[in-house]
């Protein structure tokens, strides 16, 4: 497995690398592909992929441009796994999120999910919406500062699939009703205008006080990394599932690698 990471990562990269090691395979990578691979000399993503597929059986790619994994897949003859394409999609995160919901609350149907924070730039919530739409009786609440509301493509997708969604400004109202609170970081690196970032940050924080109105059976998730949107005194609450969620990434990625490296595997979906 080759890992081509043009953006920073802790969980996705290390869990993929650990997954491949545990399956008995090996990993090829460069530190920070944007700086230390020949991309720094002007090589296109397509040429890099055509080259690396000669050395590896699959490529895990994180890139700053939306649609980059699809571009890579269009020239590759080996599986390409999208580890995050700018503000586009993060499908393997969404799979581990589903796995976490199933493990934590015991079902994927008839759930109410509050998605909070930077919903415009948050690729994890975009992918999670798409996967949740495959299950029955899902209610999604979007809670976001005005400058980073969920984009229309996802809202239209959910509507077309018959998923109930609504935008709510009161986080307490959503917290009292949700089975899953899915918090996200305001992604400073994606803002063109620092005033927009200042307007968005700090608006929705999960703290001990808010946890008092969360149902005993509900959980708090976060794809991580966090900055200050969940206070650290929440970590010891048994309903804080985000570090268990990160650990689940290892098992889900082991399963994915086993699947896509199996004889005769044909990808039938590209996000
Ligand atoms: N959840 C996630 O994608 O984390 P990293 O950016 O650390 O990989």
Coordinates of C-alpha atoms and ligand atoms in Angstrom, one line a residue:
X1 CA 0.0 0.0 0.0
X2 CA 1.3 3.4 -0.9
X3 CA 0.1 6.5 1.1
X4 CA 0.1 9.8 -0.8
X5 CA -0.8 12.5 1.7
X6 CA -0.7 16.1 0.4
X7 CA -2.5 17.3 3.6
X8 CA -1.7 16.7 7.3
X9 CA -3.2 13.6 9.0
X10 CA -2.7 11.7 12.2
X11 CA -5.6 9.2 12.4
X12 CA -6.3 8.4 8.7
X13 CA -2.7 7.9 7.7
X14 CA -1.6 6.0 10.8
X15 CA -4.6 3.8 11.0
X16 CA -4.3 2.9 7.3
X17 CA -0.6 2.1 7.8
X18 CA -1.3 0.1 10.9
X19 CA -4.1 -1.7 9.2
X20 CA -1.8 -2.8 6.3
X21 CA 1.0 -3.9 8.7
X22 CA -1.5 -5.9 10.7
X23 CA -2.7 -7.6 7.6
X24 CA 0.9 -8.6 6.8
X25 CA 1.6 -6.1 4.1
X26 CA 4.0 -3.2 3.8
X27 CA 3.7 0.5 3.3
X28 CA 5.5 2.9 1.0
X29 CA 5.2 6.6 1.5
X30 CA 6.9 10.0 1.5
X31 CA 6.7 12.5 4.3
X32 CA 4.2 15.2 3.2
X33 CA 3.7 14.3 -0.5
X34 CA 3.3 18.0 -1.5
X35 CA 6.7 18.9 -0.2
X36 CA 8.8 15.8 -0.5
X37 CA 7.4 13.9 -3.5
X38 CA 8.1 15.1 -7.1
X39 CA 4.8 17.1 -6.8
X40 CA 7.1 19.8 -5.4
X41 CA 8.9 19.8 -8.8
X42 CA 5.6 20.2 -10.7
X43 CA 4.6 16.6 -11.4
X44 CA 0.8 16.2 -11.9
X45 CA -1.2 13.9 -9.7
X46 CA -2.0 11.8 -12.7
X47 CA 1.7 11.2 -13.4
X48 CA 2.4 10.4 -9.8
X49 CA -0.4 7.8 -9.6
X50 CA 0.8 6.2 -12.9
X51 CA 4.2 5.9 -11.4
X52 CA 3.3 4.7 -7.9
X53 CA 1.0 2.0 -9.2
X54 CA 4.1 0.3 -10.5
X55 CA 5.3 -0.1 -6.9
X56 CA 2.2 -0.7 -4.9
X57 CA -1.1 -2.8 -5.0
X58 CA -3.3 0.1 -3.8
X59 CA -2.9 3.8 -3.1
X60 CA -4.4 5.7 -0.2
X61 CA -4.6 9.4 -1.1
X62 CA -5.4 12.6 0.8
X63 CA -5.3 15.7 -1.3
X64 CA -6.3 19.4 -0.9
X65 CA -8.5 19.5 -4.1
X66 CA -12.1 18.3 -4.2
X67 CA -12.3 15.5 -6.8
X68 CA -8.7 14.6 -6.6
X69 CA -9.3 10.9 -5.6
X70 CA -11.6 10.6 -8.6
X71 CA -8.9 12.0 -10.9
X72 CA -6.4 9.6 -9.5
X73 CA -8.8 6.7 -9.9
X74 CA -9.5 7.7 -13.5
X75 CA -5.8 6.9 -14.5
X76 CA -5.1 4.1 -12.1
X77 CA -5.3 0.3 -12.7
X78 CA -5.1 -0.5 -8.9
X79 CA -7.6 0.5 -6.1
X80 CA -7.5 4.1 -5.0
X81 CA -8.8 4.8 -1.5
X82 CA -10.0 8.4 -0.9
X83 CA -8.6 9.5 2.5
X84 CA -10.1 13.0 2.1
X85 CA -10.2 15.3 -0.9
X86 CA -10.2 18.9 0.2
X87 CA -13.7 19.9 1.3
X88 CA -15.2 17.1 -0.8
X89 CA -15.5 13.6 0.7
X90 CA -14.0 11.4 3.4
X91 CA -15.7 8.1 2.7
X92 CA -13.6 5.8 4.9
X93 CA -14.2 8.1 7.8
X94 CA -17.9 7.8 7.2
X95 CA -17.7 4.0 7.2
X96 CA -15.9 4.1 10.6
X97 CA -18.5 6.6 11.8
X98 CA -21.3 4.2 10.9
X99 CA -19.5 1.3 12.5
X100 CA -19.1 3.4 15.7
X101 CA -22.8 4.4 15.7
X102 CA -23.8 0.7 15.4
X103 CA -21.4 -0.3 18.2
X104 CA -22.3 2.5 20.5
X105 CA -26.1 2.7 20.2
X106 CA -26.9 -0.7 18.6
X107 CA -28.7 0.4 15.4
X108 CA -28.4 2.5 12.3
X109 CA -32.1 2.9 11.6
X110 CA -34.5 5.3 13.4
X111 CA -31.8 7.6 14.7
X112 CA -31.5 11.4 15.1
X113 CA -28.1 12.8 14.3
X114 CA -27.1 16.4 15.1
X115 CA -24.2 17.6 12.9
X116 CA -22.5 20.6 14.3
X117 CA -19.8 23.1 13.3
X118 CA -18.1 23.6 9.9
X119 CA -20.6 21.8 7.7
X120 CA -19.5 23.6 4.5
X121 CA -15.9 22.5 4.7
X122 CA -16.4 19.3 6.7
X123 CA -15.9 16.4 4.3
X124 CA -16.7 13.9 7.1
X125 CA -20.2 15.1 7.6
X126 CA -20.8 15.3 3.8
X127 CA -19.8 11.6 3.4
X128 CA -21.7 10.6 6.6
X129 CA -24.9 12.2 5.2
X130 CA -24.6 10.1 2.1
X131 CA -24.1 6.8 3.9
X132 CA -26.9 7.6 6.5
X133 CA -29.3 8.1 3.6
X134 CA -29.0 4.4 2.9
X135 CA -30.9 3.6 6.2
X136 CA -34.5 4.1 7.2
X137 CA -36.0 6.7 9.4
X138 CA -33.1 9.0 9.8
X139 CA -33.5 12.6 11.1
X140 CA -30.5 14.9 10.6
X141 CA -30.2 18.3 12.3
X142 CA -27.6 20.7 10.9
X143 CA -26.3 23.2 13.5
X144 CA -23.7 25.6 11.9
X145 CA -22.6 29.2 12.0
X146 CA -24.1 31.1 9.0
X147 CA -20.8 31.3 7.1
X148 CA -20.3 27.5 7.1
X149 CA -23.8 26.0 6.6
X150 CA -24.2 22.7 4.9
X151 CA -23.9 23.0 1.1
X152 CA -26.9 22.6 -1.1
X153 CA -25.6 19.5 -3.0
X154 CA -25.8 17.4 0.2
X155 CA -29.2 18.9 1.2
X156 CA -30.6 18.1 -2.3
X157 CA -29.1 14.6 -2.1
X158 CA -30.8 14.0 1.2
X159 CA -34.1 15.4 0.0
X160 CA -34.0 13.2 -3.1
X161 CA -33.4 10.1 -0.9
X162 CA -36.3 11.0 1.4
X163 CA -34.1 11.8 4.4
X164 CA -35.6 14.3 6.9
X165 CA -33.2 17.2 7.6
X166 CA -33.6 20.6 9.1
X167 CA -31.3 23.5 10.0
X168 CA -31.5 24.5 13.7
X169 CA -29.6 27.4 15.4
X170 CA -30.2 26.2 19.0
X171 CA -27.7 23.5 19.9
X172 CA -29.5 22.9 23.2
X173 CA -32.7 22.0 21.4
X174 CA -30.9 19.5 19.2
X175 CA -28.9 18.0 22.1
X176 CA -32.0 17.2 24.1
X177 CA -33.4 15.2 21.1
X178 CA -30.4 13.6 19.4
X179 CA -29.1 10.0 19.6
X180 CA -25.7 11.2 18.1
X181 CA -24.1 14.6 18.5
X182 CA -21.5 14.8 15.7
X183 CA -19.2 17.8 16.4
X184 CA -16.7 19.1 13.9
X185 CA -13.8 21.6 13.9
X186 CA -14.0 25.0 12.3
X187 CA -11.4 24.5 9.5
X188 CA -9.3 27.6 9.7
X189 CA -7.1 26.5 6.8
X190 CA -10.1 26.5 4.4
X191 CA -11.2 30.1 5.0
X192 CA -10.3 32.9 2.5
X193 CA -11.5 35.6 4.8
X194 CA -10.2 35.7 8.4
X195 CA -13.3 37.6 9.5
X196 CA -15.5 34.6 8.5
X197 CA -13.3 32.3 10.6
X198 CA -13.6 34.7 13.5
X199 CA -17.4 34.7 13.1
X200 CA -17.7 30.9 13.0
X201 CA -15.3 29.9 15.7
X202 CA -16.5 29.3 19.2
X203 CA -20.2 29.6 18.4
X204 CA -21.1 26.0 19.2
X205 CA -19.2 24.3 22.0
X206 CA -20.0 21.0 23.7
X207 CA -19.2 21.3 27.4
X208 CA -20.2 19.7 30.7
X209 CA -23.2 21.9 31.0
X210 CA -24.6 20.8 27.6
X211 CA -23.9 17.2 28.4
X212 CA -26.4 17.5 31.2
X213 CA -29.3 17.6 28.7
X214 CA -27.9 14.8 26.4
X215 CA -29.9 11.6 26.7
X216 CA -28.1 8.9 28.8
X217 CA -28.2 6.6 25.7
X218 CA -26.8 9.2 23.3
X219 CA -23.2 9.6 22.2
X220 CA -20.9 12.5 21.2
X221 CA -18.7 11.8 18.2
X222 CA -16.0 13.9 16.5
X223 CA -13.8 12.9 13.6
X224 CA -10.9 14.7 15.3
X225 CA -8.6 16.6 15.5
X226 CA -10.5 19.0 17.9
X227 CA -9.4 22.5 18.8
X228 CA -11.8 23.8 21.4
X229 CA -15.2 22.7 20.2
X230 CA -15.5 20.0 22.8
X231 CA -14.1 20.9 26.2
X232 CA -11.6 18.4 27.6
X233 CA -13.7 17.9 30.8
X234 CA -16.3 16.1 28.5
X235 CA -13.7 13.3 27.7
X236 CA -14.3 11.4 30.9
X237 CA -18.1 11.1 30.2
X238 CA -18.9 7.6 29.1
X239 CA -21.0 9.1 26.2
X240 CA -17.9 10.8 24.8
X241 CA -17.2 8.2 22.0
X242 CA -14.6 10.1 19.9
X243 CA -11.5 8.3 20.9
X244 CA -13.3 4.9 20.6
X245 CA -14.4 6.2 17.2
X246 CA -10.8 6.9 16.1
X247 CA -9.7 3.4 17.2
X248 CA -12.5 1.9 15.1
X249 CA -10.8 3.4 12.1
X250 CA -8.1 0.7 12.3
X251 CA -10.6 -2.2 12.1
X252 CA -12.7 -0.6 9.3
X253 CA -9.6 0.1 7.3
X254 CA -8.3 -3.4 7.7
X255 CA -11.6 -4.7 6.4
X256 CA -11.5 -2.2 3.4
X257 CA -8.0 -3.2 2.5
X258 CA -8.8 -6.9 2.7
X259 CA -11.8 -6.3 0.4
X260 CA -10.1 -4.2 -2.2
X261 CA -7.0 -6.3 -2.4
X262 CA -9.1 -9.6 -2.8
X263 CA -8.8 -11.4 -6.1
X264 CA -11.2 -10.2 -8.7
X265 CA -12.2 -7.0 -6.8
X266 CA -14.0 -4.4 -9.0
X267 CA -14.7 -1.0 -7.5
X268 CA -18.3 -0.1 -8.2
X269 CA -18.4 3.3 -6.4
X270 CA -16.2 6.3 -6.7
X271 CA -16.7 9.2 -4.3
Ligands
LIG1 N1 -10.5 12.2 11.1 C1 -9.4 12.5 10.4 O1 -9.4 12.5 9.1 O2 -8.3 12.7 11.1 P1 -6.8 13.0 10.5 O3 -6.9 14.3 9.8 O4 -5.9 13.1 11.7 O5 -6.5 11.9 9.6

